[in-house]
PDB file of C-alpha atoms and ligand atoms in Angstrom:
ATOM      1  CA  MET A   1     117.133 129.967 104.369  1.00 39.00           C
ATOM      2  CA  ALA A   2     116.028 133.047 102.544  1.00 40.00           C
ATOM      3  CA  PRO A   3     112.775 134.058 103.105  1.00 39.00           C
ATOM      4  CA  PRO A   4     109.924 132.782 100.116  1.00 38.00           C
ATOM      5  CA  THR A   5     109.145 134.880  96.931  1.00 38.00           C
ATOM      6  CA  SER A   6     106.962 134.280  94.133  1.00 38.00           C
ATOM      7  CA  PRO A   7     106.839 135.459  90.674  1.00 38.00           C
ATOM      8  CA  THR A   8     103.870 137.922  91.670  1.00 36.00           C
ATOM      9  CA  GLY A   9     105.840 139.264  94.560  1.00 35.00           C
ATOM     10  CA  PRO A  10     106.464 138.485  98.206  1.00 34.00           C
ATOM     11  CA  SER A  11     103.952 136.630  99.937  1.00 36.00           C
ATOM     12  CA  THR A  12     102.742 135.919 103.217  1.00 35.00           C
ATOM     13  CA  ASP A  13     101.041 132.576 103.095  1.00 40.00           C
ATOM     14  CA  PRO A  14     103.643 129.620 103.429  1.00 38.00           C
ATOM     15  CA  SER A  15     101.727 127.301 101.526  1.00 40.00           C
ATOM     16  CA  THR A  16     101.717 129.001  98.644  1.00 44.00           C
ATOM     17  CA  CYS A  17     105.155 130.738  98.172  1.00 45.00           C
ATOM     18  CA  PRO A  18     107.877 128.856  96.556  1.00 49.00           C
ATOM     19  CA  ALA A  19     111.285 129.103  98.214  1.00 55.00           C
ATOM     20  CA  ALA A  20     113.514 131.602  96.928  1.00 70.00           C
ATOM     21  CA  ALA A  21     116.324 129.722  94.176  1.00 83.00           C
ATOM     22  CA  ALA A  22     119.847 129.369  95.953  1.00 93.00           C
ATOM     23  CA  ARG A  23     123.264 129.080  94.921  1.00 95.00           C
ATOM     24  CA  ILE A  24     125.898 126.426  95.347  1.00 97.00           C
ATOM     25  CA  GLU A  25     129.631 126.401  94.923  1.00 98.00           C
ATOM     26  CA  VAL A  26     131.927 123.485  94.791  1.00 98.00           C
ATOM     27  CA  VAL A  27     135.034 124.564  95.636  1.00 98.00           C
ATOM     28  CA  ASP A  28     137.917 122.134  95.085  1.00 98.00           C
ATOM     29  CA  LEU A  29     135.762 118.749  95.752  1.00 98.00           C
ATOM     30  CA  THR A  30     137.257 115.375  95.975  1.00 98.00           C
ATOM     31  CA  ALA A  31     134.630 112.796  96.697  1.00 98.00           C
ATOM     32  CA  SER A  32     136.071 109.237  97.176  1.00 98.00           C
ATOM     33  CA  TYR A  33     134.533 105.440  98.027  1.00 98.00           C
ATOM     34  CA  HIS A  34     137.144 103.677 100.630  1.00 98.00           C
ATOM     35  CA  GLY A  35     139.713 106.411 100.367  1.00 97.00           C
ATOM     36  CA  ARG A  36     139.943 105.794  96.029  1.00 97.00           C
ATOM     37  CA  PRO A  37     138.845 109.463  94.625  1.00 98.00           C
ATOM     38  CA  ALA A  38     135.643 108.862  92.350  1.00 98.00           C
ATOM     39  CA  VAL A  39     135.926 112.897  91.399  1.00 98.00           C
ATOM     40  CA  ALA A  40     138.329 115.357  91.738  1.00 98.00           C
ATOM     41  CA  GLY A  41     139.515 118.418  91.948  1.00 98.00           C
ATOM     42  CA  VAL A  42     136.121 119.828  91.141  1.00 98.00           C
ATOM     43  CA  ASN A  43     135.304 123.664  91.067  1.00 98.00           C
ATOM     44  CA  LEU A  44     131.679 124.473  89.622  1.00 98.00           C
ATOM     45  CA  LYS A  45     129.611 127.343  90.236  1.00 98.00           C
ATOM     46  CA  ILE A  46     125.509 126.615  90.229  1.00 97.00           C
ATOM     47  CA  GLU A  47     123.661 129.865  89.505  1.00 95.00           C
ATOM     48  CA  PRO A  48     120.229 130.082  91.123  1.00 95.00           C
ATOM     49  CA  ARG A  49     117.224 130.158  88.605  1.00 95.00           C
ATOM     50  CA  GLN A  50     119.238 128.091  85.575  1.00 97.00           C
ATOM     51  CA  VAL A  51     119.379 124.438  84.772  1.00 98.00           C
ATOM     52  CA  THR A  52     122.821 123.144  85.177  1.00 98.00           C
ATOM     53  CA  ALA A  53     123.115 119.980  83.222  1.00 98.00           C
ATOM     54  CA  LEU A  54     126.818 117.697  84.314  1.00 98.00           C
ATOM     55  CA  ILE A  55     127.178 115.501  81.184  1.00 98.00           C
ATOM     56  CA  GLY A  56     130.359 112.742  80.475  1.00 98.00           C
ATOM     57  CA  PRO A  57     131.162 109.184  80.049  1.00 97.00           C
ATOM     58  CA  SER A  58     129.337 106.620  82.357  1.00 96.00           C
ATOM     59  CA  GLY A  59     131.965 106.475  85.782  1.00 97.00           C
ATOM     60  CA  SER A  60     133.359 109.857  85.301  1.00 98.00           C
ATOM     61  CA  GLY A  61     131.672 110.707  88.767  1.00 98.00           C
ATOM     62  CA  LYS A  62     128.287 112.915  87.748  1.00 98.00           C
ATOM     63  CA  SER A  63     126.372 110.939  90.052  1.00 97.00           C
ATOM     64  CA  THR A  64     128.570 111.007  92.603  1.00 98.00           C
ATOM     65  CA  LEU A  65     129.557 114.579  92.251  1.00 98.00           C
ATOM     66  CA  LEU A  66     125.237 115.741  92.579  1.00 98.00           C
ATOM     67  CA  ARG A  67     125.182 113.507  95.590  1.00 97.00           C
ATOM     68  CA  CYS A  68     127.986 116.150  97.088  1.00 98.00           C
ATOM     69  CA  MET A  69     125.773 118.497  96.532  1.00 98.00           C
ATOM     70  CA  ASN A  70     123.467 117.680  99.179  1.00 95.00           C
ATOM     71  CA  SER A  71     125.652 116.088 101.739  1.00 95.00           C
ATOM     72  CA  MET A  72     123.568 112.540 100.156  1.00 95.00           C
ATOM     73  CA  HIS A  73     127.197 111.060  99.281  1.00 96.00           C
ATOM     74  CA  LEU A  74     128.329 111.065 103.099  1.00 95.00           C
ATOM     75  CA  THR A  75     125.181 108.424 103.490  1.00 94.00           C
ATOM     76  CA  VAL A  76     127.392 105.901 100.935  1.00 95.00           C
ATOM     77  CA  PRO A  77     129.031 103.507 103.335  1.00 96.00           C
ATOM     78  CA  GLY A  78     133.073 103.905 102.545  1.00 97.00           C
ATOM     79  CA  ALA A  79     132.769 107.452 101.298  1.00 98.00           C
ATOM     80  CA  GLY A  80     134.382 110.528 102.130  1.00 97.00           C
ATOM     81  CA  VAL A  81     134.418 114.140 101.181  1.00 97.00           C
ATOM     82  CA  THR A  82     137.459 116.953 100.946  1.00 97.00           C
ATOM     83  CA  GLY A  83     136.776 120.255  99.594  1.00 98.00           C
ATOM     84  CA  SER A  84     133.596 122.075 100.288  1.00 97.00           C
ATOM     85  CA  VAL A  85     129.997 122.459  98.780  1.00 97.00           C
ATOM     86  CA  LEU A  86     129.000 126.337  99.961  1.00 97.00           C
ATOM     87  CA  LEU A  87     125.155 126.546 100.052  1.00 96.00           C
ATOM     88  CA  ASP A  88     124.413 130.294  99.322  1.00 94.00           C
ATOM     89  CA  ASP A  89     128.097 130.951 100.960  1.00 92.00           C
ATOM     90  CA  VAL A  90     127.709 128.300 103.736  1.00 94.00           C
ATOM     91  CA  ASP A  91     129.958 125.743 103.548  1.00 96.00           C
ATOM     92  CA  ILE A  92     127.607 122.291 104.085  1.00 96.00           C
ATOM     93  CA  TYR A  93     130.275 119.892 105.132  1.00 95.00           C
ATOM     94  CA  THR A  94     131.498 122.344 108.035  1.00 92.00           C
ATOM     95  CA  ALA A  95     128.819 124.585 108.964  1.00 89.00           C
ATOM     96  CA  LYS A  96     126.140 122.946 111.774  1.00 86.00           C
ATOM     97  CA  ILE A  97     123.290 122.470 109.330  1.00 89.00           C
ATOM     98  CA  SER A  98     121.772 118.987 109.849  1.00 91.00           C
ATOM     99  CA  PRO A  99     121.484 116.122 107.073  1.00 90.00           C
ATOM    100  CA  VAL A 100     117.461 117.189 107.354  1.00 89.00           C
ATOM    101  CA  GLU A 101     118.173 120.666 106.983  1.00 91.00           C
ATOM    102  CA  ILE A 102     120.341 120.116 103.729  1.00 94.00           C
ATOM    103  CA  ARG A 103     118.270 117.779 101.905  1.00 91.00           C
ATOM    104  CA  GLN A 104     115.103 120.077 102.894  1.00 91.00           C
ATOM    105  CA  ARG A 105     116.684 122.580 100.959  1.00 94.00           C
ATOM    106  CA  VAL A 106     118.231 120.802  98.053  1.00 96.00           C
ATOM    107  CA  GLY A 107     116.043 118.079  96.760  1.00 95.00           C
ATOM    108  CA  MET A 108     117.073 115.070  94.598  1.00 95.00           C
ATOM    109  CA  VAL A 109     115.044 113.261  92.241  1.00 95.00           C
ATOM    110  CA  PHE A 110     116.650 109.984  91.061  1.00 92.00           C
ATOM    111  CA  GLN A 111     116.834 107.955  87.549  1.00 89.00           C
ATOM    112  CA  ARG A 112     114.010 105.157  88.617  1.00 88.00           C
ATOM    113  CA  PRO A 113     110.655 106.654  89.868  1.00 89.00           C
ATOM    114  CA  THR A 114     110.430 105.827  93.338  1.00 89.00           C
ATOM    115  CA  PRO A 115     107.055 106.348  95.215  1.00 93.00           C
ATOM    116  CA  PHE A 116     105.974 104.029  97.472  1.00 94.00           C
ATOM    117  CA  PRO A 117     103.975 102.084  95.400  1.00 95.00           C
ATOM    118  CA  THR A 118     100.768 101.480  97.869  1.00 96.00           C
ATOM    119  CA  MET A 119     100.644 104.525  99.181  1.00 96.00           C
ATOM    120  CA  SER A 120      98.268 107.143  98.046  1.00 97.00           C
ATOM    121  CA  ILE A 121      99.137 109.646  95.293  1.00 98.00           C
ATOM    122  CA  ARG A 122      98.055 112.573  98.241  1.00 96.00           C
ATOM    123  CA  ASP A 123     100.551 110.633 100.945  1.00 95.00           C
ATOM    124  CA  ASN A 124     103.049 110.456  98.479  1.00 96.00           C
ATOM    125  CA  VAL A 125     103.573 114.223  97.635  1.00 96.00           C
ATOM    126  CA  LEU A 126     103.317 114.455 101.414  1.00 94.00           C
ATOM    127  CA  ALA A 127     105.868 111.953 102.631  1.00 92.00           C
ATOM    128  CA  GLY A 128     108.713 114.144 102.679  1.00 85.00           C
ATOM    129  CA  LEU A 129     107.150 116.516 104.799  1.00 82.00           C
ATOM    130  CA  HIS A 130     108.877 114.583 108.142  1.00 66.00           C
ATOM    131  CA  LEU A 131     111.933 116.642 106.711  1.00 52.00           C
ATOM    132  CA  GLY A 132     110.749 119.593 108.766  1.00 52.00           C
ATOM    133  CA  ARG A 133     107.780 121.465 107.285  1.00 54.00           C
ATOM    134  CA  ARG A 134     105.269 122.263 109.468  1.00 58.00           C
ATOM    135  CA  LEU A 135     101.653 122.991 108.405  1.00 60.00           C
ATOM    136  CA  GLY A 136      98.371 123.423 109.966  1.00 62.00           C
ATOM    137  CA  ARG A 137      95.872 120.219 108.926  1.00 59.00           C
ATOM    138  CA  GLY A 138      93.925 122.477 106.046  1.00 62.00           C
ATOM    139  CA  SER A 139      96.884 123.566 104.424  1.00 83.00           C
ATOM    140  CA  HIS A 140      97.864 119.507 103.550  1.00 89.00           C
ATOM    141  CA  ASP A 141      95.322 119.625 100.419  1.00 91.00           C
ATOM    142  CA  ASP A 142      96.664 123.173  99.268  1.00 92.00           C
ATOM    143  CA  LEU A 143     100.067 121.818  99.529  1.00 92.00           C
ATOM    144  CA  VAL A 144      99.307 118.644  97.592  1.00 95.00           C
ATOM    145  CA  GLU A 145      97.390 120.557  94.674  1.00 95.00           C
ATOM    146  CA  GLN A 146      99.807 122.957  94.313  1.00 93.00           C
ATOM    147  CA  ALA A 147     102.938 120.293  94.364  1.00 94.00           C
ATOM    148  CA  LEU A 148     100.927 118.558  91.685  1.00 95.00           C
ATOM    149  CA  VAL A 149     100.536 121.774  89.608  1.00 92.00           C
ATOM    150  CA  ARG A 150     103.792 122.487  89.726  1.00 88.00           C
ATOM    151  CA  ALA A 151     104.837 119.232  88.915  1.00 90.00           C
ATOM    152  CA  GLY A 152     102.266 119.386  85.849  1.00 90.00           C
ATOM    153  CA  LEU A 153     100.664 116.310  87.008  1.00 94.00           C
ATOM    154  CA  TRP A 154      97.453 117.442  89.020  1.00 95.00           C
ATOM    155  CA  HIS A 155      94.562 117.542  85.992  1.00 94.00           C
ATOM    156  CA  GLU A 156      95.987 113.875  85.747  1.00 96.00           C
ATOM    157  CA  VAL A 157      95.173 112.693  89.099  1.00 97.00           C
ATOM    158  CA  LYS A 158      92.969 115.004  91.075  1.00 97.00           C
ATOM    159  CA  ASP A 159      90.160 112.778  90.867  1.00 98.00           C
ATOM    160  CA  ARG A 160      91.709 109.805  92.413  1.00 97.00           C
ATOM    161  CA  LEU A 161      94.150 111.173  94.951  1.00 97.00           C
ATOM    162  CA  LYS A 162      93.458 108.138  97.118  1.00 97.00           C
ATOM    163  CA  ALA A 163      94.867 105.668  94.345  1.00 98.00           C
ATOM    164  CA  PRO A 164      97.904 104.236  94.841  1.00 97.00           C
ATOM    165  CA  GLY A 165     100.814 105.839  93.394  1.00 97.00           C
ATOM    166  CA  GLY A 166     102.239 102.566  92.069  1.00 96.00           C
ATOM    167  CA  ARG A 167      99.105 102.587  89.492  1.00 95.00           C
ATOM    168  CA  LEU A 168     100.612 105.735  87.774  1.00 96.00           C
ATOM    169  CA  SER A 169     102.424 105.169  84.326  1.00 94.00           C
ATOM    170  CA  GLY A 170     106.484 105.479  84.753  1.00 92.00           C
ATOM    171  CA  GLY A 171     106.277 109.137  83.327  1.00 92.00           C
ATOM    172  CA  GLN A 172     103.310 110.229  85.927  1.00 95.00           C
ATOM    173  CA  GLN A 173     105.184 108.390  88.977  1.00 95.00           C
ATOM    174  CA  GLN A 174     108.293 110.325  87.927  1.00 93.00           C
ATOM    175  CA  ARG A 175     106.027 113.846  88.054  1.00 94.00           C
ATOM    176  CA  LEU A 176     104.716 112.081  90.962  1.00 96.00           C
ATOM    177  CA  CYS A 177     108.216 112.083  92.689  1.00 95.00           C
ATOM    178  CA  ILE A 178     109.048 115.403  91.614  1.00 94.00           C
ATOM    179  CA  ALA A 179     106.012 116.792  93.302  1.00 95.00           C
ATOM    180  CA  ARG A 180     107.136 115.131  96.288  1.00 95.00           C
ATOM    181  CA  ALA A 181     110.109 116.648  95.736  1.00 94.00           C
ATOM    182  CA  LEU A 182     109.136 120.233  95.273  1.00 93.00           C
ATOM    183  CA  ALA A 183     106.069 119.807  98.674  1.00 93.00           C
ATOM    184  CA  VAL A 184     109.039 120.513 100.881  1.00 90.00           C
ATOM    185  CA  GLU A 185     109.650 123.706  99.424  1.00 89.00           C
ATOM    186  CA  PRO A 186     113.532 123.292  98.065  1.00 93.00           C
ATOM    187  CA  GLU A 187     115.796 126.150  97.001  1.00 95.00           C
ATOM    188  CA  ILE A 188     117.733 123.701  95.396  1.00 96.00           C
ATOM    189  CA  LEU A 189     116.519 120.564  92.831  1.00 96.00           C
ATOM    190  CA  LEU A 190     119.081 117.905  92.023  1.00 97.00           C
ATOM    191  CA  MET A 191     118.067 115.373  89.362  1.00 97.00           C
ATOM    192  CA  ASP A 192     119.615 112.221  88.217  1.00 97.00           C
ATOM    193  CA  GLU A 193     119.374 111.373  84.777  1.00 96.00           C
ATOM    194  CA  PRO A 194     115.361 111.577  85.358  1.00 94.00           C
ATOM    195  CA  CYS A 195     114.116 110.546  82.102  1.00 93.00           C
ATOM    196  CA  SER A 196     116.165 107.408  81.230  1.00 90.00           C
ATOM    197  CA  ALA A 197     113.452 105.586  82.308  1.00 86.00           C
ATOM    198  CA  LEU A 198     110.187 107.021  80.326  1.00 86.00           C
ATOM    199  CA  ASP A 199     109.485 107.093  76.892  1.00 88.00           C
ATOM    200  CA  PRO A 200     110.077 110.255  75.052  1.00 91.00           C
ATOM    201  CA  SER A 201     106.840 111.793  75.284  1.00 89.00           C
ATOM    202  CA  ALA A 202     106.980 111.452  78.947  1.00 87.00           C
ATOM    203  CA  THR A 203     110.519 112.755  78.872  1.00 92.00           C
ATOM    204  CA  LEU A 204     109.502 115.566  76.714  1.00 92.00           C
ATOM    205  CA  THR A 205     106.721 116.373  79.552  1.00 90.00           C
ATOM    206  CA  VAL A 206     109.417 116.357  81.999  1.00 91.00           C
ATOM    207  CA  GLU A 207     111.730 118.490  80.660  1.00 95.00           C
ATOM    208  CA  ASP A 208     108.957 121.268  79.959  1.00 93.00           C
ATOM    209  CA  LEU A 209     108.010 120.770  83.398  1.00 91.00           C
ATOM    210  CA  ILE A 210     112.065 121.353  84.195  1.00 95.00           C
ATOM    211  CA  LYS A 211     112.083 124.840  82.352  1.00 94.00           C
ATOM    212  CA  GLU A 212     108.962 125.495  83.944  1.00 91.00           C
ATOM    213  CA  ILE A 213     110.377 125.223  87.600  1.00 91.00           C
ATOM    214  CA  LYS A 214     113.663 126.552  86.903  1.00 93.00           C
ATOM    215  CA  GLN A 215     111.620 130.390  87.337  1.00 92.00           C
ATOM    216  CA  THR A 216     111.903 129.422  90.703  1.00 91.00           C
ATOM    217  CA  TYR A 217     114.015 127.115  91.950  1.00 93.00           C
ATOM    218  CA  THR A 218     117.905 125.870  90.761  1.00 96.00           C
ATOM    219  CA  VAL A 219     117.979 122.698  88.863  1.00 97.00           C
ATOM    220  CA  VAL A 220     120.752 120.405  88.565  1.00 98.00           C
ATOM    221  CA  ILE A 221     120.125 117.542  86.143  1.00 98.00           C
ATOM    222  CA  VAL A 222     122.856 114.668  85.371  1.00 98.00           C
ATOM    223  CA  THR A 223     121.746 113.150  81.834  1.00 98.00           C
ATOM    224  CA  HIS A 224     123.457 111.005  78.612  1.00 96.00           C
ATOM    225  CA  ASN A 225     120.877 112.753  76.859  1.00 96.00           C
ATOM    226  CA  LEU A 226     123.021 115.614  74.852  1.00 97.00           C
ATOM    227  CA  GLN A 227     119.770 116.878  73.367  1.00 96.00           C
ATOM    228  CA  GLN A 228     117.846 117.071  76.581  1.00 97.00           C
ATOM    229  CA  ALA A 229     120.880 119.037  77.955  1.00 98.00           C
ATOM    230  CA  ALA A 230     120.875 120.953  74.791  1.00 97.00           C
ATOM    231  CA  ARG A 231     117.187 121.699  75.331  1.00 97.00           C
ATOM    232  CA  VAL A 232     116.895 122.410  78.915  1.00 98.00           C
ATOM    233  CA  ALA A 233     120.224 123.350  80.132  1.00 98.00           C
ATOM    234  CA  ASP A 234     121.708 127.078  80.496  1.00 98.00           C
ATOM    235  CA  THR A 235     124.994 125.925  81.834  1.00 98.00           C
ATOM    236  CA  THR A 236     126.444 122.401  80.666  1.00 98.00           C
ATOM    237  CA  ALA A 237     129.040 121.085  82.618  1.00 98.00           C
ATOM    238  CA  PHE A 238     132.002 117.892  80.923  1.00 98.00           C
ATOM    239  CA  LEU A 239     133.332 115.434  83.087  1.00 98.00           C
ATOM    240  CA  THR A 240     135.676 112.752  82.206  1.00 98.00           C
ATOM    241  CA  VAL A 241     138.070 110.433  83.670  1.00 97.00           C
ATOM    242  CA  PRO A 242     141.087 110.899  81.579  1.00 95.00           C
ATOM    243  CA  ALA A 243     143.104 107.847  81.598  1.00 95.00           C
ATOM    244  CA  ALA A 244     141.868 103.997  83.034  1.00 95.00           C
ATOM    245  CA  GLY A 245     141.973 104.008  86.875  1.00 94.00           C
ATOM    246  CA  GLU A 246     141.917 108.018  87.730  1.00 97.00           C
ATOM    247  CA  PRO A 247     139.229 109.840  89.369  1.00 98.00           C
ATOM    248  CA  GLY A 248     136.654 111.542  87.259  1.00 98.00           C
ATOM    249  CA  ARG A 249     137.385 115.265  86.367  1.00 98.00           C
ATOM    250  CA  LEU A 250     135.708 118.552  85.430  1.00 98.00           C
ATOM    251  CA  VAL A 251     136.445 119.395  82.008  1.00 98.00           C
ATOM    252  CA  GLU A 252     134.568 122.293  80.963  1.00 98.00           C
ATOM    253  CA  VAL A 253     131.801 124.328  82.152  1.00 98.00           C
ATOM    254  CA  GLY A 254     129.908 127.310  80.191  1.00 98.00           C
ATOM    255  CA  PRO A 255     127.022 128.256  78.381  1.00 98.00           C
ATOM    256  CA  THR A 256     125.397 125.041  76.741  1.00 98.00           C
ATOM    257  CA  GLU A 257     125.138 126.547  73.608  1.00 98.00           C
ATOM    258  CA  ARG A 258     129.025 127.537  73.530  1.00 98.00           C
ATOM    259  CA  ILE A 259     129.847 123.812  74.842  1.00 98.00           C
ATOM    260  CA  PHE A 260     127.909 122.342  71.935  1.00 98.00           C
ATOM    261  CA  SER A 261     129.055 124.664  69.423  1.00 97.00           C
ATOM    262  CA  THR A 262     132.878 125.833  70.328  1.00 98.00           C
ATOM    263  CA  PRO A 263     133.937 123.468  72.839  1.00 98.00           C
ATOM    264  CA  ARG A 264     137.520 124.801  74.319  1.00 98.00           C
ATOM    265  CA  GLN A 265     138.657 121.252  75.251  1.00 98.00           C
ATOM    266  CA  GLN A 266     139.137 118.314  73.053  1.00 97.00           C
ATOM    267  CA  ALA A 267     137.846 115.899  75.092  1.00 97.00           C
ATOM    268  CA  THR A 268     134.617 118.020  75.075  1.00 98.00           C
ATOM    269  CA  GLU A 269     134.719 117.702  71.375  1.00 97.00           C
ATOM    270  CA  ASP A 270     135.490 114.387  71.250  1.00 97.00           C
ATOM    271  CA  TYR A 271     132.497 113.255  73.655  1.00 97.00           C
ATOM    272  CA  ILE A 272     129.674 115.671  72.032  1.00 97.00           C
ATOM    273  CA  THR A 273     130.969 114.317  68.485  1.00 95.00           C
ATOM    274  CA  GLY A 274     130.365 110.932  69.674  1.00 93.00           C
ATOM    275  CA  LYS A 275     133.867 110.352  69.251  1.00 88.00           C
ATOM    276  CA  ALA A 276     134.674 109.052  72.612  1.00 80.00           C
ATOM    277  CA  GLY A 277     132.428 107.894  75.817  1.00 71.00           C
TER     278      GLY A 277
HETATM  279  N1  ATP B   1     128.708 103.009  95.987  1.00 90.13           N
HETATM  280  C1  ATP B   1     130.261 102.601  95.576  1.00 90.13           C
HETATM  281  N2  ATP B   1     131.452 102.057  96.253  1.00 90.13           N
HETATM  282  C2  ATP B   1     132.275 102.174  95.131  1.00 90.13           C
HETATM  283  N3  ATP B   1     132.624 102.784  94.335  1.00 90.13           N
HETATM  284  C3  ATP B   1     131.578 103.690  94.184  1.00 90.13           C
HETATM  285  C4  ATP B   1     130.375 103.647  94.548  1.00 90.13           C
HETATM  286  N4  ATP B   1     129.558 104.650  93.567  1.00 90.13           N
HETATM  287  C5  ATP B   1     130.349 104.718  92.492  1.00 90.13           C
HETATM  288  N5  ATP B   1     131.543 104.326  92.533  1.00 90.13           N
HETATM  289  C6  ATP B   1     132.684 104.789  91.662  1.00 90.13           C
HETATM  290  O1  ATP B   1     132.651 106.065  91.588  1.00 90.13           O
HETATM  291  C7  ATP B   1     133.111 106.346  90.207  1.00 90.13           C
HETATM  292  C8  ATP B   1     131.903 107.331  90.052  1.00 90.13           C
HETATM  293  O2  ATP B   1     130.566 107.113  89.511  1.00 90.13           O
HETATM  294  P1  ATP B   1     129.549 107.416  89.059  1.00 90.13           P
HETATM  295  O3  ATP B   1     128.306 106.654  89.496  1.00 90.13           O
HETATM  296  O4  ATP B   1     129.412 108.722  90.272  1.00 90.13           O
HETATM  297  O5  ATP B   1     129.316 107.839  87.656  1.00 90.13           O
HETATM  298  P2  ATP B   1     128.501 108.778  87.071  1.00 90.13           P
HETATM  299  O6  ATP B   1     129.175 109.704  85.890  1.00 90.13           O
HETATM  300  O7  ATP B   1     127.325 109.029  87.451  1.00 90.13           O
HETATM  301  O8  ATP B   1     128.247 106.918  85.628  1.00 90.13           O
HETATM  302  P3  ATP B   1     126.978 106.594  84.908  1.00 90.13           P
HETATM  303  O9  ATP B   1     126.914 107.608  83.936  1.00 90.13           O
HETATM  304  O10 ATP B   1     127.417 105.366  84.492  1.00 90.13           O
HETATM  305  O11 ATP B   1     125.829 107.163  86.023  1.00 90.13           O
HETATM  306  C9  ATP B   1     132.875 105.268  89.125  1.00 90.13           C
HETATM  307  O12 ATP B   1     134.527 104.887  89.064  1.00 90.13           O
HETATM  308  C10 ATP B   1     132.556 104.078  90.232  1.00 90.13           C
HETATM  309  O13 ATP B   1     132.887 102.917  90.135  1.00 90.13           O
HETATM  310 MG1   MG B   2     125.513 108.422  87.443  1.00 90.13          MG
END
C-alpha cells in the first residue's frame, strides 16, 4: 500500500493520516451470474482524488461493476468475472492479495444505511477494524473522532457515542456508515446509491461530504439522480443495456460537464434528456 499522506504533508502518526488515494483500471471486464453476463467488455479508468459517477438505467450493471472493483462480486453465489481490475497496476483477480486486504483498501457504502442498530455509535465506527488495521488501545478514541469528523457527523454525536447506532436519523446513519468505511483507511470508496434512502437535506449533506472526502480518497458513486452526478462527479460513465436480454455495456465516459452538455453517443443523450431509461 502507498504510504499515508495528508494535505499538510506526510505524517508519521498512523491514527491521524488518511491513506493515499489509489487508481483503478478496469480492463475488458465481463461479470456474470450463473454463466450469464450481466455487464460486458468494460474498459474504464478511475482517477485518484476524483469522483466518478456510474449512471444508467436499471439493470445496466452499475452495481455489478461497482462490486467488481473490490471483488465483492465474487461473494455472490454463481458469480464469475473475466478481464482485470487493476488497483494501482496490480490485478486484484490474479495477484496474491487477500479479499480482506482488497476490501480494506477499497471500501464500500451501500444504498440503505447499514449500521449495527444495537451497537453503540463508537463501536459502529470501529466495527470494520478487524479487516486489518491494528491500533494501540488509546488510539481508538482518536480514530473514532477522526472518522466521525471526516464523515461530518462528529458534532451531532460527540456527546452520545455510547448510544445505539440505530437511534440516529437515516441521514446520520448513512454518515455513520461512511465513518465506519473511512475508519479502516481505505484508498478508494465505492458508494452504491448512497443517498437514495435520504431526504433532500440529508442528501446535500452527504454530497458535501463526498466533495470533501475526494480531497483524500478516490470515490466511485452509482446514482440514478442525474443532478447529483452533475453536482458531485468529475467524471461520469454511462452504462446501458443495448437490447433486451443483452448484458450491460459502458457506452461513454468523460468529464461530467461534457457528458451532460454534449454527449457523443445517442444512447447517452436519450438517457440524460429523459427519452430513454
Ligand atoms: N445476484 C444476482 N443473481 C443473478 N442476476 C443478478 C444478480 N444481481 C444482479 N443480477 C442481474 O445483473 C444485471 C445487472 O444488475 P445490477 O444490479 O448490476 O444493475 P444496476 O444497473 O445496478 O440496476 P439498478 O439501477 O436497478 O440498481 C441485471 O440483469 C440483474 O438482473
Ligand atoms: Mg444497482
